[in-house]
Amino acid sequence: DAPAYAPPPPMLPPKEDVKEDPITEGLAGFEDAAKRFDWEKDAREKAEAKARRVRHEKLERAVHKAAHLEDLAESFEVMQLKRQVMEKNAKTQHANFNRFRQQNVEFAADPGDEPLAGEHP
């Protein structure tokens, strides 16, 4: 007759009795170094990504500021041109007024003219 149950497997020796062989110890050290390398690599990649993002944001702000300054410079140039046109118009109007006044003075001072119809001499 076969026994109703199988005997338990042989007991493993307690952990402190198991001696690590140098290869296993070396592998454990290598695994720790690999984990540390992965962690450092992740940290370095995150830092590089953040630096790229910060540079990109600074570049975007600089481009926006440059565009704003271009707009300001353009509007300043437009204002200068408008001011020049207004000054030229004022000079022209002043000259026209002086010329008109001079013609009226000459007209009024000319004794040879006959009075127009309806004018009193």
CSV table of C-alpha atoms in Angstrom, one decimal:
chain,number,residue,atom,x,y,z
A,1,ASP,CA,0.0,0.0,0.0
A,2,ALA,CA,1.2,3.5,-0.8
A,3,PRO,CA,1.3,6.0,2.0
A,4,ALA,CA,-1.6,8.4,2.2
A,5,TYR,CA,0.6,11.4,2.2
A,6,ALA,CA,4.0,12.3,0.9
A,7,PRO,CA,6.7,13.0,3.4
A,8,PRO,CA,7.7,16.7,3.7
A,9,PRO,CA,10.7,17.8,1.7
A,10,PRO,CA,14.0,17.9,3.4
A,11,MET,CA,14.4,21.0,5.6
A,12,LEU,CA,16.6,23.7,4.2
A,13,PRO,CA,19.3,24.9,6.6
A,14,PRO,CA,18.6,28.2,8.4
A,15,LYS,CA,19.6,31.3,6.5
A,16,GLU,CA,22.5,32.1,8.8
A,17,ASP,CA,24.0,28.7,8.1
A,18,VAL,CA,23.9,29.2,4.4
A,19,LYS,CA,27.2,30.7,3.3
A,20,GLU,CA,27.1,33.1,0.3
A,21,ASP,CA,29.5,32.1,-2.4
A,22,PRO,CA,31.6,35.0,-3.9
A,23,ILE,CA,29.7,34.8,-7.2
A,24,THR,CA,26.3,35.3,-5.5
A,25,GLU,CA,27.7,38.2,-3.4
A,26,GLY,CA,29.2,39.8,-6.5
A,27,LEU,CA,25.8,39.5,-8.3
A,28,ALA,CA,24.0,41.1,-5.4
A,29,GLY,CA,26.5,44.0,-5.4
A,30,PHE,CA,26.0,44.2,-9.2
A,31,GLU,CA,22.2,44.3,-8.8
A,32,ASP,CA,22.6,47.1,-6.2
A,33,ALA,CA,24.9,49.0,-8.5
A,34,ALA,CA,22.5,48.5,-11.4
A,35,LYS,CA,19.5,49.8,-9.3
A,36,ARG,CA,21.6,52.8,-8.3
A,37,PHE,CA,22.6,53.4,-11.9
A,38,ASP,CA,19.0,53.2,-13.0
A,39,TRP,CA,18.0,55.7,-10.2
A,40,GLU,CA,20.8,58.1,-11.1
A,41,LYS,CA,19.9,57.7,-14.8
A,42,ASP,CA,16.2,58.5,-14.1
A,43,ALA,CA,17.2,61.5,-11.9
A,44,ARG,CA,19.6,62.8,-14.6
A,45,GLU,CA,16.9,62.4,-17.3
A,46,LYS,CA,14.3,64.2,-15.2
A,47,ALA,CA,16.8,67.0,-14.5
A,48,GLU,CA,17.7,67.3,-18.2
A,49,ALA,CA,13.9,67.3,-19.1
A,50,LYS,CA,13.3,70.1,-16.6
A,51,ALA,CA,16.3,72.1,-17.9
A,52,ARG,CA,15.0,71.7,-21.5
A,53,ARG,CA,11.5,72.8,-20.4
A,54,VAL,CA,12.9,75.8,-18.5
A,55,ARG,CA,15.0,76.8,-21.5
A,56,HIS,CA,12.0,76.4,-23.8
A,57,GLU,CA,9.9,78.6,-21.5
A,58,LYS,CA,12.6,81.2,-21.2
A,59,LEU,CA,12.9,81.2,-25.0
A,60,GLU,CA,9.1,81.6,-25.4
A,61,ARG,CA,9.1,84.5,-23.0
A,62,ALA,CA,12.1,86.1,-24.9
A,63,VAL,CA,10.3,85.7,-28.2
A,64,HIS,CA,7.1,87.2,-26.8
A,65,LYS,CA,9.0,90.1,-25.3
A,66,ALA,CA,10.9,90.7,-28.6
A,67,ALA,CA,7.6,90.7,-30.5
A,68,HIS,CA,6.2,93.2,-28.0
A,69,LEU,CA,9.3,95.4,-28.3
A,70,GLU,CA,9.0,95.2,-32.1
A,71,ASP,CA,5.4,96.3,-31.8
A,72,LEU,CA,6.4,99.2,-29.5
A,73,ALA,CA,9.2,100.3,-31.8
A,74,GLU,CA,6.9,100.1,-34.8
A,75,SER,CA,4.2,102.2,-33.0
A,76,PHE,CA,6.9,104.6,-31.9
A,77,GLU,CA,8.1,105.0,-35.5
A,78,VAL,CA,4.5,105.5,-36.6
A,79,MET,CA,4.0,108.1,-33.9
A,80,GLN,CA,7.2,109.9,-35.0
A,81,LEU,CA,6.0,109.9,-38.7
A,82,LYS,CA,2.6,111.2,-37.7
A,83,ARG,CA,4.2,114.0,-35.6
A,84,GLN,CA,6.5,114.9,-38.6
A,85,VAL,CA,3.4,115.0,-40.9
A,86,MET,CA,1.5,117.2,-38.4
A,87,GLU,CA,4.5,119.5,-38.0
A,88,LYS,CA,4.8,119.8,-41.8
A,89,ASN,CA,1.1,120.4,-42.1
A,90,ALA,CA,1.3,123.1,-39.4
A,91,LYS,CA,4.2,124.8,-41.2
A,92,THR,CA,2.3,124.6,-44.5
A,93,GLN,CA,-0.8,126.0,-43.0
A,94,HIS,CA,1.2,128.7,-41.3
A,95,ALA,CA,2.9,129.6,-44.5
A,96,ASN,CA,-0.4,129.5,-46.4
A,97,PHE,CA,-2.0,131.8,-43.8
A,98,ASN,CA,1.0,134.2,-44.0
A,99,ARG,CA,0.8,134.2,-47.8
A,100,PHE,CA,-3.0,134.8,-47.7
A,101,ARG,CA,-2.5,137.6,-45.1
A,102,GLN,CA,0.2,139.2,-47.2
A,103,GLN,CA,-2.0,139.0,-50.3
A,104,ASN,CA,-4.9,140.7,-48.4
A,105,VAL,CA,-2.5,143.4,-47.2
A,106,GLU,CA,-1.3,144.0,-50.8
A,107,PHE,CA,-4.8,143.9,-52.1
A,108,ALA,CA,-6.1,146.4,-49.5
A,109,ALA,CA,-3.1,148.7,-50.1
A,110,ASP,CA,-3.5,148.8,-53.9
A,111,PRO,CA,-5.2,152.2,-54.5
A,112,GLY,CA,-5.8,151.6,-58.3
A,113,ASP,CA,-8.5,149.0,-57.7
A,114,GLU,CA,-12.0,150.0,-58.0
A,115,PRO,CA,-14.5,148.8,-55.4
A,116,LEU,CA,-16.5,145.7,-56.2
A,117,ALA,CA,-20.2,146.0,-56.7
A,118,GLY,CA,-21.9,146.3,-53.4
A,119,GLU,CA,-18.7,147.4,-51.6
A,120,HIS,CA,-18.4,150.8,-50.1
A,121,PRO,CA,-15.2,152.7,-51.0
